[in-house]
XYZ file of C-alpha atoms in Angstrom:
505
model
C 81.420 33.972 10.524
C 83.223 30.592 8.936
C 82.790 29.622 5.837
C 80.896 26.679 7.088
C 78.720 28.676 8.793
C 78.006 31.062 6.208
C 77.224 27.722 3.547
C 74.684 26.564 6.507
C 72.857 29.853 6.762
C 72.436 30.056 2.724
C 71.357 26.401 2.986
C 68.471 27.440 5.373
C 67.664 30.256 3.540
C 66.930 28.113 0.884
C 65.416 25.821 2.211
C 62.868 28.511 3.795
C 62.447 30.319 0.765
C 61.937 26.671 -0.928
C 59.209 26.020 2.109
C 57.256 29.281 1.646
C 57.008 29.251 -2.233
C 55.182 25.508 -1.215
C 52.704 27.126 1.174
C 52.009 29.943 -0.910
C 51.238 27.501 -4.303
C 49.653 25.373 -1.871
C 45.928 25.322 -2.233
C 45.501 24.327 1.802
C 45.597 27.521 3.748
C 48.568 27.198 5.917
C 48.324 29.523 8.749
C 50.130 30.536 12.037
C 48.279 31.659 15.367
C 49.204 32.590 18.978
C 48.790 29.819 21.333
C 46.490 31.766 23.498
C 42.801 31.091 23.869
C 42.036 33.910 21.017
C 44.102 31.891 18.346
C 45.035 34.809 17.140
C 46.792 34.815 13.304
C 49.911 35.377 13.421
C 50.756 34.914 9.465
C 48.811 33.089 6.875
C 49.250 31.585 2.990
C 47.372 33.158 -0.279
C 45.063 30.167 -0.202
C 43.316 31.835 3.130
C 41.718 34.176 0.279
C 40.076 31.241 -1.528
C 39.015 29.388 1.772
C 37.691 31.877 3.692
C 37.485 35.491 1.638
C 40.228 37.088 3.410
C 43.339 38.435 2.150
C 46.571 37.553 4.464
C 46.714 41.484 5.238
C 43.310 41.501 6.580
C 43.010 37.731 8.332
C 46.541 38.850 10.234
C 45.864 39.999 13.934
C 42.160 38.565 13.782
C 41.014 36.364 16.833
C 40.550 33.197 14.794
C 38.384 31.488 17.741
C 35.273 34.269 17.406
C 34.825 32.556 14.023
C 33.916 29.104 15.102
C 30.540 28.063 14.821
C 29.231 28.041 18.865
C 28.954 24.822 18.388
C 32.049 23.376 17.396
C 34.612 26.253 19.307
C 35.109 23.656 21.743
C 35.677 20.721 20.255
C 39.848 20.142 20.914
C 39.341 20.976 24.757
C 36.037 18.472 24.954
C 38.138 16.026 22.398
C 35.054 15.239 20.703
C 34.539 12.903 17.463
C 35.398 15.052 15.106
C 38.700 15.515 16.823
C 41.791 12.666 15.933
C 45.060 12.705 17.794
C 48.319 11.235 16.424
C 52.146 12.105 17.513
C 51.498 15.804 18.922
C 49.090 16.342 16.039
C 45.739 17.246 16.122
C 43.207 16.949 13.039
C 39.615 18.841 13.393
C 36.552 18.920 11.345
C 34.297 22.175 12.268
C 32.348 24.701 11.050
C 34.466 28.624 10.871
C 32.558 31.827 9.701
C 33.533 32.762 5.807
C 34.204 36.572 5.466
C 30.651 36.529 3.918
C 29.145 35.416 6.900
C 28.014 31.950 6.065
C 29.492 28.962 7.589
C 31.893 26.466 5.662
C 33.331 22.765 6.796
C 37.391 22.729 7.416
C 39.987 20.340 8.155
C 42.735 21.312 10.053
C 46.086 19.791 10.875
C 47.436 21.809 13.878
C 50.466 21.285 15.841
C 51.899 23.246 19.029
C 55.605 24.590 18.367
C 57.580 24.935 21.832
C 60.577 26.171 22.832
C 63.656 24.550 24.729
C 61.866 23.992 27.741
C 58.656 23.118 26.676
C 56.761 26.234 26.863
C 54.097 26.874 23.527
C 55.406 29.573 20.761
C 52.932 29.144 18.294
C 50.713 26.702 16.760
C 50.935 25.743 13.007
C 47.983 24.386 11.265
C 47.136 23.196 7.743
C 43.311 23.834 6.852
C 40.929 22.766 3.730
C 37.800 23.467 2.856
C 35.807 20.159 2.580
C 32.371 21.474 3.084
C 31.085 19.524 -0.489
C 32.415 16.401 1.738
C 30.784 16.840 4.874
C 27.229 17.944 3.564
C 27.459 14.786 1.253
C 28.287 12.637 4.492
C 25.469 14.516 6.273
C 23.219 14.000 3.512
C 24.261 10.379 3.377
C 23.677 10.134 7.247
C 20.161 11.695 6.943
C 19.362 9.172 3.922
C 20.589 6.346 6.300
C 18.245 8.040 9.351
C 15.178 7.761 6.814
C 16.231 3.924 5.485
C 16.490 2.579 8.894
C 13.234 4.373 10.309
C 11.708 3.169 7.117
C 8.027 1.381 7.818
C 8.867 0.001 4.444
C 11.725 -3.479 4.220
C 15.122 -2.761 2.871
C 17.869 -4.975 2.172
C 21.155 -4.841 0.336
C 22.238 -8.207 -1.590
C 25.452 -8.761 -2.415
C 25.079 -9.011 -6.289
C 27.113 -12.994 -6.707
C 27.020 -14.704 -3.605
C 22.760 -13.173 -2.911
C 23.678 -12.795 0.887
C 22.087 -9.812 2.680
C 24.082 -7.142 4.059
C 22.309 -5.053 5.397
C 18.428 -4.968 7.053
C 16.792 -2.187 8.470
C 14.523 -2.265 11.631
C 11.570 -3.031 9.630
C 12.983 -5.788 7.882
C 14.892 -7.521 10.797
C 11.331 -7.205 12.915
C 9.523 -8.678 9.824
C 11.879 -11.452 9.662
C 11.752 -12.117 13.250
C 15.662 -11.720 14.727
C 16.754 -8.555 16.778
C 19.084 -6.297 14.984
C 21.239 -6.084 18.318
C 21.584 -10.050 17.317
C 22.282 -9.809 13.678
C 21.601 -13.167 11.545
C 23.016 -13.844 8.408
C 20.426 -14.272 5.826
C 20.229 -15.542 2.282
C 17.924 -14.849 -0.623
C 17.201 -18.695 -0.693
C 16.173 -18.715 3.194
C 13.718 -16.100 2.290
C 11.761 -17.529 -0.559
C 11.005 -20.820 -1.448
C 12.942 -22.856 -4.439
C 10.576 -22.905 -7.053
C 9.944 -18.654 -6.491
C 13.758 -18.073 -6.183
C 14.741 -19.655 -9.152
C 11.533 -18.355 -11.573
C 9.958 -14.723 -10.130
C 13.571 -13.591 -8.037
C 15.676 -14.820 -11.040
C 13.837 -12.609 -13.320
C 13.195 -9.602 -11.481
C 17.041 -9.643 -10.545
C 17.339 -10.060 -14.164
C 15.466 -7.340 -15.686
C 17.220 -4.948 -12.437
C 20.086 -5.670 -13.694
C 19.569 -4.511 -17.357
C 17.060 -1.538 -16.483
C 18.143 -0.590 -12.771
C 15.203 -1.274 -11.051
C 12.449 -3.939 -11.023
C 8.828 -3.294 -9.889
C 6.498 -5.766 -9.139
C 5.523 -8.382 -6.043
C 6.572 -11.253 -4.846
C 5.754 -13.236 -2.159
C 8.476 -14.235 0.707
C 8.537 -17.519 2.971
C 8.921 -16.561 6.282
C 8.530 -18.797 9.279
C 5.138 -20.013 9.904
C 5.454 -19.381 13.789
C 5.918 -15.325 12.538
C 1.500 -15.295 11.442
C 3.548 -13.102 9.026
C 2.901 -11.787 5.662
C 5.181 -9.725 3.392
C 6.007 -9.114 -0.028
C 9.222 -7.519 -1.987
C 7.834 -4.892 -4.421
C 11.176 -3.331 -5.550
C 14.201 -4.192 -6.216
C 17.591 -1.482 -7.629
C 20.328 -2.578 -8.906
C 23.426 -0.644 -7.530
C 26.367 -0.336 -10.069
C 30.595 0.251 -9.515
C 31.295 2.906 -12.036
C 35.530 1.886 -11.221
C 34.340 -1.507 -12.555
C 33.430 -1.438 -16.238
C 30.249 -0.626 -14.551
C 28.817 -3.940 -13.268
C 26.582 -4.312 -10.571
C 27.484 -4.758 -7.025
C 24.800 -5.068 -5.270
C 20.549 -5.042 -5.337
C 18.419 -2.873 -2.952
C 15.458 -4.983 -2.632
C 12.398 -3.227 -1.202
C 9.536 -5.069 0.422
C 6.656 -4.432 2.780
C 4.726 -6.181 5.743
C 1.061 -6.866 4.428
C 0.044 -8.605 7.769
C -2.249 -5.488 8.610
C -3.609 -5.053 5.515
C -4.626 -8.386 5.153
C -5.870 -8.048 7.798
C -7.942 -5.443 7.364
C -8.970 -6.615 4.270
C -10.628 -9.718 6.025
C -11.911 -7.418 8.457
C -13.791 -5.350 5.521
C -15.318 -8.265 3.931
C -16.526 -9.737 6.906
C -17.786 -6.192 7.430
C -19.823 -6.528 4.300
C -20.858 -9.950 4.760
C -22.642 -8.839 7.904
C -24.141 -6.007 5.875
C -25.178 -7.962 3.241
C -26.219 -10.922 5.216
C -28.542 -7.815 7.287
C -29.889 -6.348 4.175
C -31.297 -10.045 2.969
C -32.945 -10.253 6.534
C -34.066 -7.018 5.852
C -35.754 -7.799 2.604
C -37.264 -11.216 3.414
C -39.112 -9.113 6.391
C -40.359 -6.295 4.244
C -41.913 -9.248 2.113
C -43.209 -11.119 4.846
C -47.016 -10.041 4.228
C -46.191 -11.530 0.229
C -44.489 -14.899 2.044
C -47.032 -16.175 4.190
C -49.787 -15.782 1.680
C -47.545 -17.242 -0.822
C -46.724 -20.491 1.829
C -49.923 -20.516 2.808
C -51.795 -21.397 -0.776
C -49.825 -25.063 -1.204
C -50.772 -25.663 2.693
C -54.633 -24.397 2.423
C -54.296 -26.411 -0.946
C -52.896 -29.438 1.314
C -56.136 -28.848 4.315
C -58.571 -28.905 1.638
C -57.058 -31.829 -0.477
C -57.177 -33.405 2.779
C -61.002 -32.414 4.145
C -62.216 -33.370 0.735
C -60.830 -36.996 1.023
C -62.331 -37.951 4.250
C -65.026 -36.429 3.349
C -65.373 -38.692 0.657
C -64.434 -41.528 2.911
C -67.249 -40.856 4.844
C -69.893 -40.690 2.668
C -68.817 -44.683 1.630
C -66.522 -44.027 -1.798
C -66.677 -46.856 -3.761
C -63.347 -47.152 -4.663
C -61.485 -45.321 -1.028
C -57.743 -46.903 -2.171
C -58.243 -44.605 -5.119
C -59.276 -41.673 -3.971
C -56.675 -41.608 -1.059
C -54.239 -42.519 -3.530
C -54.781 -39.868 -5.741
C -55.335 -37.156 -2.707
C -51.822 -37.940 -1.399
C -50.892 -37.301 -5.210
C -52.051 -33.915 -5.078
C -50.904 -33.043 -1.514
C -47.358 -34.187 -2.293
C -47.192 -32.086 -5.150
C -48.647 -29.072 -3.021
C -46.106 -29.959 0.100
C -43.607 -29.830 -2.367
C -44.227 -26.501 -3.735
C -44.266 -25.380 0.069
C -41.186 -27.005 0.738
C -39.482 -25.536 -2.326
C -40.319 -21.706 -0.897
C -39.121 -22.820 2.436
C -35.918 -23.967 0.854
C -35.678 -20.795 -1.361
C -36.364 -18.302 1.681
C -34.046 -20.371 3.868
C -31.020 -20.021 1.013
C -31.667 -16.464 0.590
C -31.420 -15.441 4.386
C -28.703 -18.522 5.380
C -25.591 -16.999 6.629
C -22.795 -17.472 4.438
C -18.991 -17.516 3.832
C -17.844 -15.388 0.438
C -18.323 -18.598 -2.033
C -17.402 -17.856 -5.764
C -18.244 -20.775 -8.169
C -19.780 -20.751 -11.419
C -23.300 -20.623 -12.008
C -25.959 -19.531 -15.522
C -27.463 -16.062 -14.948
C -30.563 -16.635 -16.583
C -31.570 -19.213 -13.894
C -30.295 -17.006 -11.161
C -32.883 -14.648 -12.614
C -35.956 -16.740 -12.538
C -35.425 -17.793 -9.283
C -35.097 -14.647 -7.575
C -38.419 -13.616 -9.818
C -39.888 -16.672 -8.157
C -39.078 -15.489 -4.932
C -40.532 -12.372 -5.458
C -43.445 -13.977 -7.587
C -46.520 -13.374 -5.007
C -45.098 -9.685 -4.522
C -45.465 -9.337 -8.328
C -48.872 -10.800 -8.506
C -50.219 -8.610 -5.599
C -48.877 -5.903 -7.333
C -50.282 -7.178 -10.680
C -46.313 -7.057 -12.073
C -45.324 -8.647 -15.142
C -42.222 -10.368 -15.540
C -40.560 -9.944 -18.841
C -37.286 -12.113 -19.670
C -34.879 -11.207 -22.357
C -32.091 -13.965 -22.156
C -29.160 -14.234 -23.719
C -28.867 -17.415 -25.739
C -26.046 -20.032 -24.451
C -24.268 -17.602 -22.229
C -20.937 -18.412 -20.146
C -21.963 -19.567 -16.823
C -20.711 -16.513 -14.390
C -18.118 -17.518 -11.783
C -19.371 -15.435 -8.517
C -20.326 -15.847 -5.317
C -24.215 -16.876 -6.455
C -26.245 -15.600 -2.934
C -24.498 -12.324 -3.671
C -25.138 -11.500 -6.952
C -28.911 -12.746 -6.466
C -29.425 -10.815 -3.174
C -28.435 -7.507 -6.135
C -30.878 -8.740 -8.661
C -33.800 -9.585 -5.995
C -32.846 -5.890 -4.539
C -33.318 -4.383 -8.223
C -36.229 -6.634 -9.292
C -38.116 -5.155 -5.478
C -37.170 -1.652 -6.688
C -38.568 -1.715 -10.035
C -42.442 -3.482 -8.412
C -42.445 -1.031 -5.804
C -41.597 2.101 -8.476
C -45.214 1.265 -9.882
C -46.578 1.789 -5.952
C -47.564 5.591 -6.816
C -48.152 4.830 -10.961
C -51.468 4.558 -12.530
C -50.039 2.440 -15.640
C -52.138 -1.110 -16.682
C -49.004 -2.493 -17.885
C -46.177 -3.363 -15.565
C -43.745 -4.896 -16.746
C -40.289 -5.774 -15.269
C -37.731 -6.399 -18.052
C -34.728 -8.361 -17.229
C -32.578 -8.566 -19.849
C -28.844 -11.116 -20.453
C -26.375 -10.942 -22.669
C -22.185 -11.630 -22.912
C -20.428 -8.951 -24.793
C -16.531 -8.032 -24.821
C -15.526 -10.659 -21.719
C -18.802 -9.258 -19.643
C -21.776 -10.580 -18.565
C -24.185 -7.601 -18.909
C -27.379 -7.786 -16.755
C -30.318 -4.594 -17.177
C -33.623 -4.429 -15.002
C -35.835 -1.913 -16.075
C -39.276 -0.753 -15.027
C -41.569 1.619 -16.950
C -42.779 3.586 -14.215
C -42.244 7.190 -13.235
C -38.622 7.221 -13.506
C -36.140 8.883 -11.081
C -34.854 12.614 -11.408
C -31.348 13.814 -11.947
C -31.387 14.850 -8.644
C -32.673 11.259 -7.307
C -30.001 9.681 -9.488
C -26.828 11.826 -8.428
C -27.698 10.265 -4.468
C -29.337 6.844 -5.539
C -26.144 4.882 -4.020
C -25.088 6.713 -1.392
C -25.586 5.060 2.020
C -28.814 5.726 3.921
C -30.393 7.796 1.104
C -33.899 6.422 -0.104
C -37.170 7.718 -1.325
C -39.228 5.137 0.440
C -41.133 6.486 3.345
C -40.348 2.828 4.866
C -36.687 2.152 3.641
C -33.167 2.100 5.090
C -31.434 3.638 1.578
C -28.571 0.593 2.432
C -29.976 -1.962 -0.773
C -28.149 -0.014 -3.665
C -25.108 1.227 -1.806
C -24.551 -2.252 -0.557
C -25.642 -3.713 -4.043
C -22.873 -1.637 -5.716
C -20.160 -2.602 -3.043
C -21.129 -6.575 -4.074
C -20.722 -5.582 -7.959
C -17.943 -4.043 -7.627
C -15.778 -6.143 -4.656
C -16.885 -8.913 -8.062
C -14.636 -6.373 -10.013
C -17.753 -5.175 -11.659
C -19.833 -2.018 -11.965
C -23.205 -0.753 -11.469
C -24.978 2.025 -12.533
C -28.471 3.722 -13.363
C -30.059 6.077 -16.153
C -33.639 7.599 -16.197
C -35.111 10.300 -18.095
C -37.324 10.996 -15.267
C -40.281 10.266 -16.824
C -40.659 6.500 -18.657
C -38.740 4.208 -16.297
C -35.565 3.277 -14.810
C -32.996 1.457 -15.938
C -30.099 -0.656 -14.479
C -27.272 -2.079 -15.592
C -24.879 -4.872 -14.263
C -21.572 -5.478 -15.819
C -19.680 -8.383 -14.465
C -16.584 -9.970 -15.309
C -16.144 -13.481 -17.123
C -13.858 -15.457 -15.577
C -12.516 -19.491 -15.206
C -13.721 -20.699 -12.112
């Protein structure tokens, strides 16, 4: 052997030597495998301990391809995504078998060595284990699954320029474009100016400073939509490479349409049943109606008999008499007119109406509706007002179709009471931003029992009744973002109280 030859051999030497201290410091598991089906090692680093469990002794002559998760052993023959080609080199994300049994994510850089005339040797591959990166993608993938099957809005905003870059499903049906037609949208074609630079200033604001923003806002979409929706988050997403400053917002909103929706649906529900339960009442108290229209009108036939009467017989002054006659059956028609009017308000069908109006004359009027009920009854009315109390903004049929409901309850509790005195005591007064309204009766008094059920639906003690007044009474106090309640000892009376909200009109 030359000299020359001899300095070329030690050169290679070296430079294999060189080559296999690097793939034995390397922390990649450099391996070397038959290019048979089996993929059988053939040699393999110190790193193959750390990757996969094995020491090189016991990894060499192993059939590398049983260890492939079944469903990834195929994935160079079917080329499939996870599989990139580039100059005779193939890199493969799958799943292999640790020695422990579990499954962990490698890379691997493989290439086919061949001989002179083409034929496969070996293969050569480079393999890490990146199993923290792939369940981190995966986990990112499955977060972007739930965001874009979200029923909720969401939108990324680009934190200086406010342009959306991204909209789920929800938000791009919401808006009204097709996400396989994506539209370029701003903050400022989504609300109008005077929200934008006030309510989205601020909330992007106060993000900003304490990373997220709750709250709700109203958006401006197109009118031709019969949309409604709302942003009720917003996050602000910060670069930590960037001294930390935010990149972009997350804002978060929802599609109200329904509820609205169903929210008109409710209270037209309840107008119905309140609008039944007045119909109701006026009938129960139809007996107590006609006699009470029919005094002013008897009143009216006599006035009337009397003066031709008089006529007849020759009065001497007749312009007199008939003057004074029509006098009296004026007043009388009146009177009749009045309970007309008052019976025809109470049972009217009507829109929800809130205005301001003084409880105390609510009150009296709804005891003068029920006045020839009391009097049959021999009932006593007994007013405790309030002196110069804030009018109450409400809607007015409502809140008097609860106190005529209460005022009913407390005659009728005498119906099986021997007591003289019957009172009904209807007491005002403002306290603490409330109006506070209490009818009480001092009858018999209702029983623990009686007063755990008294406002459930269809539960009454009347051999007659529906058991709908108090339930639906309750439901008017409180869609007035009030409350209602009752006490009795079961023996001296009830009591009920009415607590209602002051409020500008």
């Amino acid at each position: 052997m030359s000299d020359d030859q001899s300095l070329e051999l030690a050169r290679c030497k070296a430079d294999a030597d060189r080559y296999r201290l690097l793939a034995e410091q390397s922390t990649d598991m450099i391996s070397r495998h038959t290019p048979t089906k089996e993929w059988t090692y053939i040699d393999a680093s110190p790193a193959v301990e750390t990757v996969l469990g094995y020491t090189p002794e016991e990894i060499i002559g192993m059939a590398g391809y049983e260890q492939f998760h079944p469903e990834d052993a195929d994935n160079l023959s079917k080329r499939d995504d996870s599989v990139r080609y580039r100059s005779g080199v193939y890199t493969n994300v799958y799943r292999y078998r640790h020695k422990k049994g579990h499954y962990i994510w490698l890379e691997t850089t493989s290439r086919v060595i061949r001989d002179d005339s083409g034929n496969p040797q070996e293969i050569i591959c480079v393999s890490r284990d990146v199993t923290e990166r792939e369940e981190a993608q995966r986990d990112m993938r499955r977060l972007a699954r739930v965001v874009e099957a979200s029923s909720d809005m969401i939108m990324f905003c680009n934190h200086k320029t406010h342009k959306l870059t991204y909209l789920n499903e929800s938000a791009y049906h919401t808006l009204g474009a097709e996400k396989d037609k994506p539209v370029i949208y701003y903050l400022s074609q989504l609300f109008s100016e005077d929200i934008l630079g006030t309510l989205i200033k601020d909330a992007l604001e106060h993000a900003s400073i304490h990373g997220v923003w709750y709250g709700s806002i109203p958006m401006q979409l197109d009118p031709e939509l019969n949309r409604v929706a709302e942003i009720r988050e917003i996050i602000a997403h910060r670069n930590r490479r960037e001294n930390d400053q935010v990149e972009y917002y997350s804002l978060i909103g929802r599609d109200i349409t329904l509820r609205l929706q169903a929210e008109e649906e409710a209270k037209r529900h309840q107008l119905e049943l309140a609008h039944m339960s007045r119909l109701l009442s006026v009938g129960e108290m139809a007996t107590g109606l006609a006699h009470e229209v029919n005094q002013p009108l008897a009143a009216i036939l006599n006035y009337c008999h009397g003066t031709q009467r008089r006529l007849e017989e020759g009065d001497a002054d007749p312009v007199k008499t008939v003057s004074g006659s029509m006098k009296l059956i004026m007043k009388q028609a009146k009177r009749a007119s009045e309970i007309i009017k008052r019976m025809r308000s109470f049972v009217r069908k009507t829109d929800y109406q809130c205005f301001a109006f003084p409880i105390n004359d609510s009150c009296k009027e709804v005891s003068a509706f029920l006045c020839q009920e009391a009097q049959d009854h021999n009932i006593t009315f007994d007013f405790q007002f309030g002196d110069n109390l804030p009018p109450l903004v409400a809607d007015k049929v409502q809140i008097e179709q609860v106190l005529l409901n209460l005022m009913r309850n407390a005659i009728e509790a005498y119906n099986d009471c021997n007591k003289a005195y019957r009172p009904v005591i209807i007491t005002t007064k403002a306290a603490e931003g409330y109006i506070h309204v209490s009818v009480e009766d001092k009858a018999k008094g209702i029983s623990s029992e009686g007063l755990a059920k008294l406002f459930e639906p269809f539960y009454t003690s009347k051999t007659t009744g529906l058991g709908m007044g108090l339930s639906i009474s309750r439901t008017i106090i409180e869609t007035h973002g009030g409350q209602m309640w009752a006490e009795s000892d079961g023996q001296t009376g009830t009591h009920f109280y009415l607590k209602l909200p002051l409020r500008e009109q």
